[in-house]
């Protein structure tokens, strides 16, 4: 049996109230040991069990009690333990105000269903009703539901912790104290989650490259907004927004697992890896705006790198507007076969210059996502040679310290050759 904090009658419907994962754990709801007990529903019905037993989000609170977390807090001079510090709880738990916590809510449950799907108090009982599908669009606005069937909506929720937003950020001080750097790509991270969804007509936008496309555009939009906010607040973006390796040329871990830094220098460069696929995407789905997108991104990154704070804010606004424009072109759903081929051709084209480790990492994730999308569009698995070439590419990206740009260029060329004609 899977332990459940509290299962019983649903609490009274209160819009905006967080009712806790135990409220979803009944066997005929989302707590079944085996999936698919009701073939008519779009849910697998074992989502709670999957989250509780195998999803890292469920263990996020426990991480705060590990020696590494305690050491980070000590280096930061935190007055409270990580498991009691709002700065840590904001991302490692569903840390909402006490006045919206229901009777079954528990902070120790970690990052729960409601972190992604929204406070269930207003829709928990209603979403089991027969006419729920038709009523669902209104529920997003009226009842507090976050419609994660749309990847661009889920991406924003994910990036709240995996990049930061107006309320929370892993800043430079936290990174210097030993907090792992935040990296994220929606398609890859989604594919690596324990599967707790059933593919159906309502979530098709997640597949065949749709998640990668939406994730890239949302990353630029959210990052541009954050750069603008930080410039307005402090006159200079937080150092965590920059590429670590522009200043710290040799970053790694010692034998005890602690971060070490040797050698500094260079001009800080914005870490634009998270949205590096946007120009590629724009060239395929919004060719009339391709040039504008590239110029807006280049201008924003240049102004931030040079410390031109006054001009960076409007540049961030321009980039955000263009990101939203590209996003609109992808909202119809998954990419079609021609678009997938075009994106893949561009991602695997000869790499000019010297890509940073983070840029290479993001490009590799994008290539992998598009190869999977191509296989799905063709209705057959990718050739074994393609899989081997992708494995070689990722083998060269296991650590930043071992990254070799020349090898990466060669590995990308190998993937392109294995793919055949593009």
Short mmCIF file of C-alpha atoms in Angstrom, two decimals:
data_model
loop_
_atom_site.label_atom_id
_atom_site.label_comp_id
_atom_site.label_asym_id
_atom_site.label_seq_id
_atom_site.Cartn_x
_atom_site.Cartn_y
_atom_site.Cartn_z
CA UNK A 1 0.00 0.00 0.00
CA UNK A 2 1.07 3.57 -0.70
CA UNK A 3 0.94 5.78 2.39
CA UNK A 4 -1.54 8.62 2.05
CA UNK A 5 -1.54 11.60 4.38
CA UNK A 6 -5.29 12.03 4.40
CA UNK A 7 -8.01 10.55 2.24
CA UNK A 8 -11.66 11.11 2.77
CA UNK A 9 -14.53 13.34 1.80
CA UNK A 10 -13.53 16.35 -0.24
CA UNK A 11 -13.33 19.67 1.56
CA UNK A 12 -15.95 22.33 0.76
CA UNK A 13 -15.31 24.01 -2.59
CA UNK A 14 -13.22 27.10 -1.95
CA UNK A 15 -11.64 28.73 -4.99
CA UNK A 16 -7.92 29.29 -4.45
CA UNK A 17 -7.57 26.81 -1.58
CA UNK A 18 -4.80 24.20 -1.68
CA UNK A 19 -6.24 20.90 -0.52
CA UNK A 20 -3.09 18.72 -0.59
CA UNK A 21 -2.18 15.64 -2.66
CA UNK A 22 -3.97 13.29 -0.28
CA UNK A 23 -7.24 14.69 -1.56
CA UNK A 24 -6.47 13.17 -4.96
CA UNK A 25 -5.37 9.78 -3.68
CA UNK A 26 -8.58 7.75 -3.59
CA UNK A 27 -8.28 4.54 -5.64
CA UNK A 28 -11.07 5.50 -8.04
CA UNK A 29 -9.54 8.95 -8.60
CA UNK A 30 -5.74 9.19 -8.97
CA UNK A 31 -4.59 6.69 -6.36
CA UNK A 32 -4.99 3.40 -8.19
CA UNK A 33 -2.03 1.00 -7.99
CA UNK A 34 -2.53 0.12 -11.67
CA UNK A 35 -3.35 2.55 -14.47
CA UNK A 36 -6.46 2.58 -16.55
CA UNK A 37 -9.14 1.21 -14.24
CA UNK A 38 -11.61 3.41 -16.11
CA UNK A 39 -10.92 3.40 -19.84
CA UNK A 40 -13.32 6.29 -20.47
CA UNK A 41 -11.33 8.89 -18.56
CA UNK A 42 -8.42 10.88 -19.99
CA UNK A 43 -6.50 10.20 -16.76
CA UNK A 44 -4.43 7.09 -16.03
CA UNK A 45 -5.84 7.17 -12.47
CA UNK A 46 -2.53 6.15 -10.87
CA UNK A 47 -1.08 9.68 -10.95
CA UNK A 48 -0.80 10.02 -7.18
CA UNK A 49 1.05 6.73 -6.86
CA UNK A 50 3.39 7.65 -9.71
CA UNK A 51 4.16 11.03 -8.16
CA UNK A 52 4.58 9.67 -4.65
CA UNK A 53 6.78 6.71 -5.56
CA UNK A 54 8.90 7.94 -8.44
CA UNK A 55 8.68 11.67 -9.10
CA UNK A 56 11.53 13.81 -7.80
CA UNK A 57 9.08 16.61 -7.04
CA UNK A 58 7.62 14.48 -4.25
CA UNK A 59 11.06 14.26 -2.60
CA UNK A 60 11.96 17.93 -3.03
CA UNK A 61 11.27 18.81 0.61
CA UNK A 62 13.41 15.92 1.82
CA UNK A 63 16.36 17.32 -0.16
CA UNK A 64 16.35 20.32 2.19
CA UNK A 65 17.34 18.02 5.07
CA UNK A 66 20.37 16.58 3.28
CA UNK A 67 23.91 17.55 4.44
CA UNK A 68 24.57 19.45 1.20
CA UNK A 69 21.50 21.67 1.71
CA UNK A 70 22.41 22.34 5.32
CA UNK A 71 25.96 23.27 4.25
CA UNK A 72 24.62 25.70 1.63
CA UNK A 73 22.38 27.36 4.22
CA UNK A 74 25.32 27.65 6.62
CA UNK A 75 27.49 29.33 3.96
CA UNK A 76 24.66 31.78 3.24
CA UNK A 77 24.29 32.58 6.93
CA UNK A 78 20.61 31.63 6.93
CA UNK A 79 19.06 32.05 10.38
CA UNK A 80 16.81 29.01 9.87
CA UNK A 81 17.36 25.51 8.56
CA UNK A 82 16.65 25.04 4.82
CA UNK A 83 13.52 23.04 5.70
CA UNK A 84 12.16 26.12 7.48
CA UNK A 85 13.48 28.89 5.22
CA UNK A 86 10.98 30.51 2.80
CA UNK A 87 13.80 31.05 0.28
CA UNK A 88 14.22 27.27 0.04
CA UNK A 89 10.61 26.25 0.63
CA UNK A 90 9.37 28.41 -2.24
CA UNK A 91 10.76 25.96 -4.80
CA UNK A 92 11.17 22.75 -2.82
CA UNK A 93 7.55 22.70 -1.65
CA UNK A 94 4.13 24.09 -2.53
CA UNK A 95 4.79 27.02 -0.21
CA UNK A 96 1.55 28.99 -0.23
CA UNK A 97 0.17 31.37 2.41
CA UNK A 98 -1.32 29.66 5.46
CA UNK A 99 -4.73 31.20 4.86
CA UNK A 100 -5.19 29.20 1.62
CA UNK A 101 -4.00 25.85 3.03
CA UNK A 102 -6.76 23.29 3.47
CA UNK A 103 -7.06 20.79 6.31
CA UNK A 104 -5.14 18.09 4.40
CA UNK A 105 -2.35 20.36 3.17
CA UNK A 106 1.18 19.54 4.34
CA UNK A 107 4.30 21.54 3.52
CA UNK A 108 6.36 18.35 3.91
CA UNK A 109 4.61 16.85 0.87
CA UNK A 110 7.08 18.70 -1.34
CA UNK A 111 6.21 19.94 -4.82
CA UNK A 112 2.72 18.54 -5.21
CA UNK A 113 0.02 18.27 -7.86
CA UNK A 114 -1.22 21.78 -7.04
CA UNK A 115 2.18 23.35 -7.72
CA UNK A 116 1.56 22.59 -11.38
CA UNK A 117 -2.20 22.17 -11.73
CA UNK A 118 -3.24 25.01 -9.44
CA UNK A 119 -5.18 25.15 -6.17
CA UNK A 120 -7.82 22.42 -6.40
CA UNK A 121 -10.25 23.76 -3.83
CA UNK A 122 -12.48 25.29 -6.47
CA UNK A 123 -12.48 22.43 -8.97
CA UNK A 124 -11.60 19.18 -7.16
CA UNK A 125 -15.18 17.93 -6.96
CA UNK A 126 -16.32 19.44 -10.26
CA UNK A 127 -13.61 17.92 -12.44
CA UNK A 128 -15.08 14.45 -11.98
CA UNK A 129 -18.46 15.48 -13.34
CA UNK A 130 -19.68 14.28 -16.71
CA UNK A 131 -19.80 17.74 -18.29
CA UNK A 132 -16.38 18.80 -17.00
CA UNK A 133 -14.66 18.71 -20.41
CA UNK A 134 -17.03 21.30 -21.81
CA UNK A 135 -16.79 23.46 -18.68
CA UNK A 136 -13.02 23.19 -18.34
CA UNK A 137 -12.01 26.32 -20.34
CA UNK A 138 -13.98 28.53 -17.95
CA UNK A 139 -12.51 26.71 -14.96
CA UNK A 140 -9.07 28.04 -15.83
CA UNK A 141 -10.21 31.58 -15.13
CA UNK A 142 -12.89 31.08 -12.50
CA UNK A 143 -11.81 28.13 -10.41
CA UNK A 144 -8.01 28.30 -10.27
CA UNK A 145 -7.17 25.44 -12.63
CA UNK A 146 -3.85 25.68 -14.48
CA UNK A 147 -4.38 24.11 -17.89
CA UNK A 148 -1.20 22.05 -18.25
CA UNK A 149 -2.58 20.34 -21.37
CA UNK A 150 -1.11 23.42 -23.06
CA UNK A 151 2.70 23.24 -22.95
CA UNK A 152 3.15 27.01 -22.97
CA UNK A 153 1.09 27.20 -19.76
CA UNK A 154 3.03 24.37 -18.13
CA UNK A 155 6.32 25.94 -19.21
CA UNK A 156 5.57 29.10 -17.29
CA UNK A 157 4.75 27.09 -14.15
CA UNK A 158 7.95 25.05 -14.52
CA UNK A 159 10.15 28.08 -15.05
CA UNK A 160 8.90 29.68 -11.87
CA UNK A 161 11.34 27.38 -10.07
CA UNK A 162 13.60 26.10 -12.82
CA UNK A 163 14.55 29.67 -13.83
CA UNK A 164 12.87 32.09 -11.45
CA UNK A 165 10.15 34.72 -11.47
CA UNK A 166 9.20 37.92 -9.67
CA UNK A 167 8.94 36.14 -6.31
CA UNK A 168 11.76 33.61 -6.34
CA UNK A 169 15.19 33.16 -7.85
CA UNK A 170 18.34 31.14 -7.25
CA UNK A 171 20.71 34.08 -7.07
CA UNK A 172 24.47 34.33 -7.45
CA UNK A 173 25.00 34.07 -3.70
CA UNK A 174 23.16 30.73 -3.63
CA UNK A 175 25.17 29.43 -6.57
CA UNK A 176 28.41 30.52 -4.91
CA UNK A 177 27.32 28.71 -1.75
CA UNK A 178 26.94 25.46 -3.68
CA UNK A 179 23.39 25.37 -5.04
CA UNK A 180 23.36 23.50 -8.38
CA UNK A 181 22.95 25.74 -11.45
CA UNK A 182 19.44 25.83 -12.87
CA UNK A 183 19.12 24.32 -16.33
CA UNK A 184 15.85 23.51 -18.03
CA UNK A 185 14.29 22.48 -21.33
CA UNK A 186 10.59 21.63 -21.30
CA UNK A 187 10.54 18.69 -23.73
CA UNK A 188 13.54 16.93 -22.18
CA UNK A 189 12.49 17.45 -18.59
CA UNK A 190 8.95 16.36 -19.42
CA UNK A 191 10.21 13.22 -21.14
CA UNK A 192 12.33 12.37 -18.09
CA UNK A 193 9.43 12.66 -15.66
CA UNK A 194 7.56 9.62 -14.45
CA UNK A 195 4.66 9.35 -16.90
CA UNK A 196 1.46 10.46 -15.20
CA UNK A 197 -0.59 11.42 -18.23
CA UNK A 198 -2.51 9.74 -21.02
CA UNK A 199 -2.17 11.03 -24.56
CA UNK A 200 -5.50 12.32 -25.89
CA UNK A 201 -6.91 14.96 -28.24
CA UNK A 202 -6.70 17.66 -25.58
CA UNK A 203 -2.93 17.44 -25.00
CA UNK A 204 -1.61 16.79 -28.53
CA UNK A 205 0.32 20.09 -28.44
CA UNK A 206 2.82 18.38 -26.11
CA UNK A 207 3.95 15.93 -28.76
CA UNK A 208 5.93 15.98 -32.04
CA UNK A 209 8.07 18.95 -31.07
CA UNK A 210 5.31 21.06 -29.56
CA UNK A 211 6.78 21.05 -26.07
CA UNK A 212 10.25 22.03 -27.29
CA UNK A 213 8.84 24.89 -29.37
CA UNK A 214 6.61 26.26 -26.63
CA UNK A 215 9.32 25.87 -24.01
CA UNK A 216 11.85 27.87 -26.01
CA UNK A 217 9.47 30.76 -26.66
CA UNK A 218 8.28 30.90 -23.06
CA UNK A 219 11.87 30.80 -21.82
CA UNK A 220 12.70 33.95 -23.81
CA UNK A 221 9.51 35.69 -22.75
CA UNK A 222 9.96 34.94 -19.05
CA UNK A 223 13.71 35.65 -19.06
CA UNK A 224 13.21 38.98 -20.83
CA UNK A 225 10.59 39.95 -18.27
CA UNK A 226 12.91 39.03 -15.42
CA UNK A 227 15.85 40.93 -16.88
CA UNK A 228 13.61 43.96 -17.19
CA UNK A 229 12.39 43.66 -13.60
CA UNK A 230 15.88 43.24 -12.19
CA UNK A 231 17.19 46.20 -14.15
CA UNK A 232 14.40 48.38 -12.79
CA UNK A 233 14.96 47.21 -9.22
CA UNK A 234 18.76 47.30 -9.00
CA UNK A 235 20.04 48.87 -12.21
CA UNK A 236 21.83 45.66 -13.09
CA UNK A 237 20.58 42.10 -13.66
CA UNK A 238 21.35 39.55 -10.97
CA UNK A 239 24.66 37.78 -11.70
CA UNK A 240 22.90 34.42 -11.81
CA UNK A 241 21.47 35.52 -15.18
CA UNK A 242 24.96 35.47 -16.72
CA UNK A 243 26.95 32.60 -18.14
CA UNK A 244 29.08 31.32 -15.26
CA UNK A 245 31.86 30.24 -17.59
CA UNK A 246 32.41 33.72 -19.02
CA UNK A 247 34.06 34.66 -15.72
CA UNK A 248 34.81 31.36 -14.05
CA UNK A 249 36.81 29.42 -16.57
CA UNK A 250 37.23 26.22 -14.61
CA UNK A 251 34.29 25.11 -12.51
CA UNK A 252 34.03 21.63 -11.10
CA UNK A 253 33.71 19.59 -7.94
CA UNK A 254 36.35 18.46 -5.48
CA UNK A 255 36.51 14.96 -3.97
CA UNK A 256 33.89 15.88 -1.37
CA UNK A 257 31.48 17.08 -4.05
CA UNK A 258 31.86 20.79 -3.32
CA UNK A 259 31.97 23.30 -6.16
CA UNK A 260 35.43 24.70 -6.93
CA UNK A 261 36.33 27.70 -9.08
CA UNK A 262 39.73 28.45 -10.55
CA UNK A 263 40.65 31.39 -12.73
CA UNK A 264 38.47 34.45 -13.34
CA UNK A 265 38.27 37.14 -15.97
CA UNK A 266 36.40 38.09 -19.09
CA UNK A 267 33.27 40.11 -19.80
CA UNK A 268 30.04 38.73 -18.33
CA UNK A 269 27.72 37.37 -21.00
CA UNK A 270 24.03 36.73 -20.53
CA UNK A 271 23.25 33.02 -20.40
CA UNK A 272 20.96 32.86 -23.41
CA UNK A 273 21.12 29.10 -23.75
CA UNK A 274 17.57 28.53 -22.51
CA UNK A 275 16.09 30.41 -25.43
CA UNK A 276 18.76 29.69 -28.04
CA UNK A 277 16.24 27.71 -30.09
CA UNK A 278 13.91 30.70 -30.59
CA UNK A 279 15.69 32.09 -33.67
CA UNK A 280 15.65 28.59 -35.16
CA UNK A 281 11.96 28.26 -34.40
CA UNK A 282 11.13 31.73 -35.71
CA UNK A 283 12.83 30.94 -39.00
CA UNK A 284 10.46 28.00 -39.45
CA UNK A 285 7.10 29.08 -37.99
CA UNK A 286 7.37 32.89 -38.30
CA UNK A 287 9.81 33.60 -41.16
CA UNK A 288 8.61 37.19 -41.59
CA UNK A 289 9.77 37.93 -38.04
CA UNK A 290 12.96 35.89 -38.12
CA UNK A 291 15.26 38.88 -38.51
CA UNK A 292 13.44 40.92 -35.87
CA UNK A 293 13.71 38.08 -33.37
CA UNK A 294 17.43 37.61 -33.93
CA UNK A 295 18.15 41.32 -33.71
CA UNK A 296 16.05 41.76 -30.56
CA UNK A 297 17.80 38.90 -28.78
CA UNK A 298 21.25 40.09 -29.84
CA UNK A 299 20.51 43.65 -28.73
CA UNK A 300 19.18 42.56 -25.33
CA UNK A 301 22.15 40.31 -24.66
CA UNK A 302 24.62 43.01 -25.75
CA UNK A 303 23.04 45.73 -23.58
CA UNK A 304 22.98 43.52 -20.50
CA UNK A 305 26.57 42.38 -21.08
CA UNK A 306 27.71 45.98 -21.37
CA UNK A 307 25.74 47.12 -18.33
CA UNK A 308 23.54 49.49 -20.33
CA UNK A 309 20.71 49.16 -17.84
CA UNK A 310 18.57 52.08 -18.96
CA UNK A 311 18.34 50.73 -22.49
CA UNK A 312 18.07 47.08 -21.49
CA UNK A 313 14.55 47.39 -20.06
CA UNK A 314 12.85 48.45 -23.32
CA UNK A 315 14.97 45.92 -25.21
CA UNK A 316 13.71 43.22 -22.85
CA UNK A 317 10.15 44.36 -23.52
CA UNK A 318 10.70 44.13 -27.28
CA UNK A 319 12.15 40.63 -26.98
CA UNK A 320 9.24 39.54 -24.79
CA UNK A 321 6.69 40.78 -27.34
CA UNK A 322 8.44 38.94 -30.16
CA UNK A 323 8.65 35.77 -28.07
CA UNK A 324 4.90 35.95 -27.54
CA UNK A 325 4.43 36.41 -31.28
CA UNK A 326 6.47 33.27 -32.05
CA UNK A 327 4.57 31.42 -29.32
CA UNK A 328 1.26 32.22 -30.99
CA UNK A 329 2.47 30.44 -34.11
CA UNK A 330 3.06 27.24 -32.13
CA UNK A 331 -0.14 27.19 -30.08
CA UNK A 332 -2.07 25.30 -32.76
CA UNK A 333 -0.31 22.14 -31.64
CA UNK A 334 2.57 19.89 -32.59
CA UNK A 335 4.92 20.80 -35.42
CA UNK A 336 4.14 19.23 -38.77
CA UNK A 337 6.58 16.98 -40.61
CA UNK A 338 8.03 19.76 -42.77
CA UNK A 339 8.56 22.03 -39.76
CA UNK A 340 10.25 19.25 -37.82
CA UNK A 341 12.62 18.57 -40.73
CA UNK A 342 13.43 22.28 -41.05
CA UNK A 343 14.14 22.73 -37.35
CA UNK A 344 16.28 19.60 -37.28
CA UNK A 345 18.21 20.69 -40.37
CA UNK A 346 19.05 24.02 -38.74
CA UNK A 347 19.95 22.55 -35.35
CA UNK A 348 22.35 20.06 -36.96
CA UNK A 349 23.88 22.48 -39.46
CA UNK A 350 27.63 23.17 -39.05
CA UNK A 351 28.20 25.07 -35.82
CA UNK A 352 30.06 28.35 -36.22
CA UNK A 353 32.15 29.90 -33.48
CA UNK A 354 32.69 28.29 -30.12
CA UNK A 355 29.41 27.33 -28.44
CA UNK A 356 29.38 27.52 -24.66
CA UNK A 357 28.71 24.39 -22.63
CA UNK A 358 25.17 25.53 -21.83
CA UNK A 359 24.47 26.38 -25.48
CA UNK A 360 25.73 22.98 -26.54
CA UNK A 361 23.62 21.30 -23.86
CA UNK A 362 20.47 23.06 -25.04
CA UNK A 363 21.21 22.34 -28.69
CA UNK A 364 21.70 18.66 -27.90
CA UNK A 365 18.39 18.53 -26.05
CA UNK A 366 16.69 20.24 -28.98
CA UNK A 367 18.20 17.81 -31.49
CA UNK A 368 17.12 14.86 -29.37
CA UNK A 369 13.58 16.27 -29.08
CA UNK A 370 13.34 16.83 -32.83
CA UNK A 371 14.69 13.36 -33.64
CA UNK A 372 11.94 11.88 -31.47
CA UNK A 373 9.39 14.15 -33.14
CA UNK A 374 10.63 13.10 -36.57
CA UNK A 375 10.29 9.43 -35.68
CA UNK A 376 6.76 10.02 -34.43
CA UNK A 377 5.83 11.93 -37.57
CA UNK A 378 7.20 9.12 -39.73
CA UNK A 379 5.45 6.49 -37.66
CA UNK A 380 8.61 4.49 -37.02
CA UNK A 381 11.47 4.53 -34.48
CA UNK A 382 14.68 6.35 -35.32
CA UNK A 383 17.43 4.33 -37.01
CA UNK A 384 19.85 2.70 -34.56
CA UNK A 385 22.69 4.70 -36.10
CA UNK A 386 20.90 7.92 -35.14
CA UNK A 387 20.55 6.72 -31.56
CA UNK A 388 24.24 5.87 -31.41
CA UNK A 389 25.20 9.28 -32.80
CA UNK A 390 23.01 11.06 -30.25
CA UNK A 391 24.52 8.96 -27.45
CA UNK A 392 28.01 10.03 -28.55
CA UNK A 393 26.90 13.66 -28.59
CA UNK A 394 25.59 13.48 -25.02
CA UNK A 395 28.69 11.58 -23.86
CA UNK A 396 30.70 14.71 -24.62
CA UNK A 397 28.37 16.81 -22.48
CA UNK A 398 28.50 14.90 -19.22
CA UNK A 399 30.44 17.63 -17.42
CA UNK A 400 31.26 21.24 -18.13
CA UNK A 401 34.88 20.59 -17.27
CA UNK A 402 35.17 17.83 -19.88
CA UNK A 403 33.35 19.75 -22.61
CA UNK A 404 35.27 20.20 -25.88
CA UNK A 405 33.62 22.53 -28.46
CA UNK A 406 35.53 20.90 -31.33
CA UNK A 407 34.28 17.47 -30.32
CA UNK A 408 30.73 18.81 -30.01
CA UNK A 409 30.82 20.20 -33.54
CA UNK A 410 32.03 16.84 -34.77
CA UNK A 411 29.35 14.97 -32.82
CA UNK A 412 26.56 17.19 -34.20
CA UNK A 413 27.88 16.54 -37.70
CA UNK A 414 27.75 12.84 -36.91
CA UNK A 415 24.07 13.10 -35.97
CA UNK A 416 23.34 14.92 -39.20
CA UNK A 417 25.10 12.24 -41.24
CA UNK A 418 23.19 9.48 -39.44
CA UNK A 419 19.91 11.24 -40.13
CA UNK A 420 20.52 11.22 -43.85
CA UNK A 421 18.99 13.80 -46.13
CA UNK A 422 17.54 16.86 -44.39
#
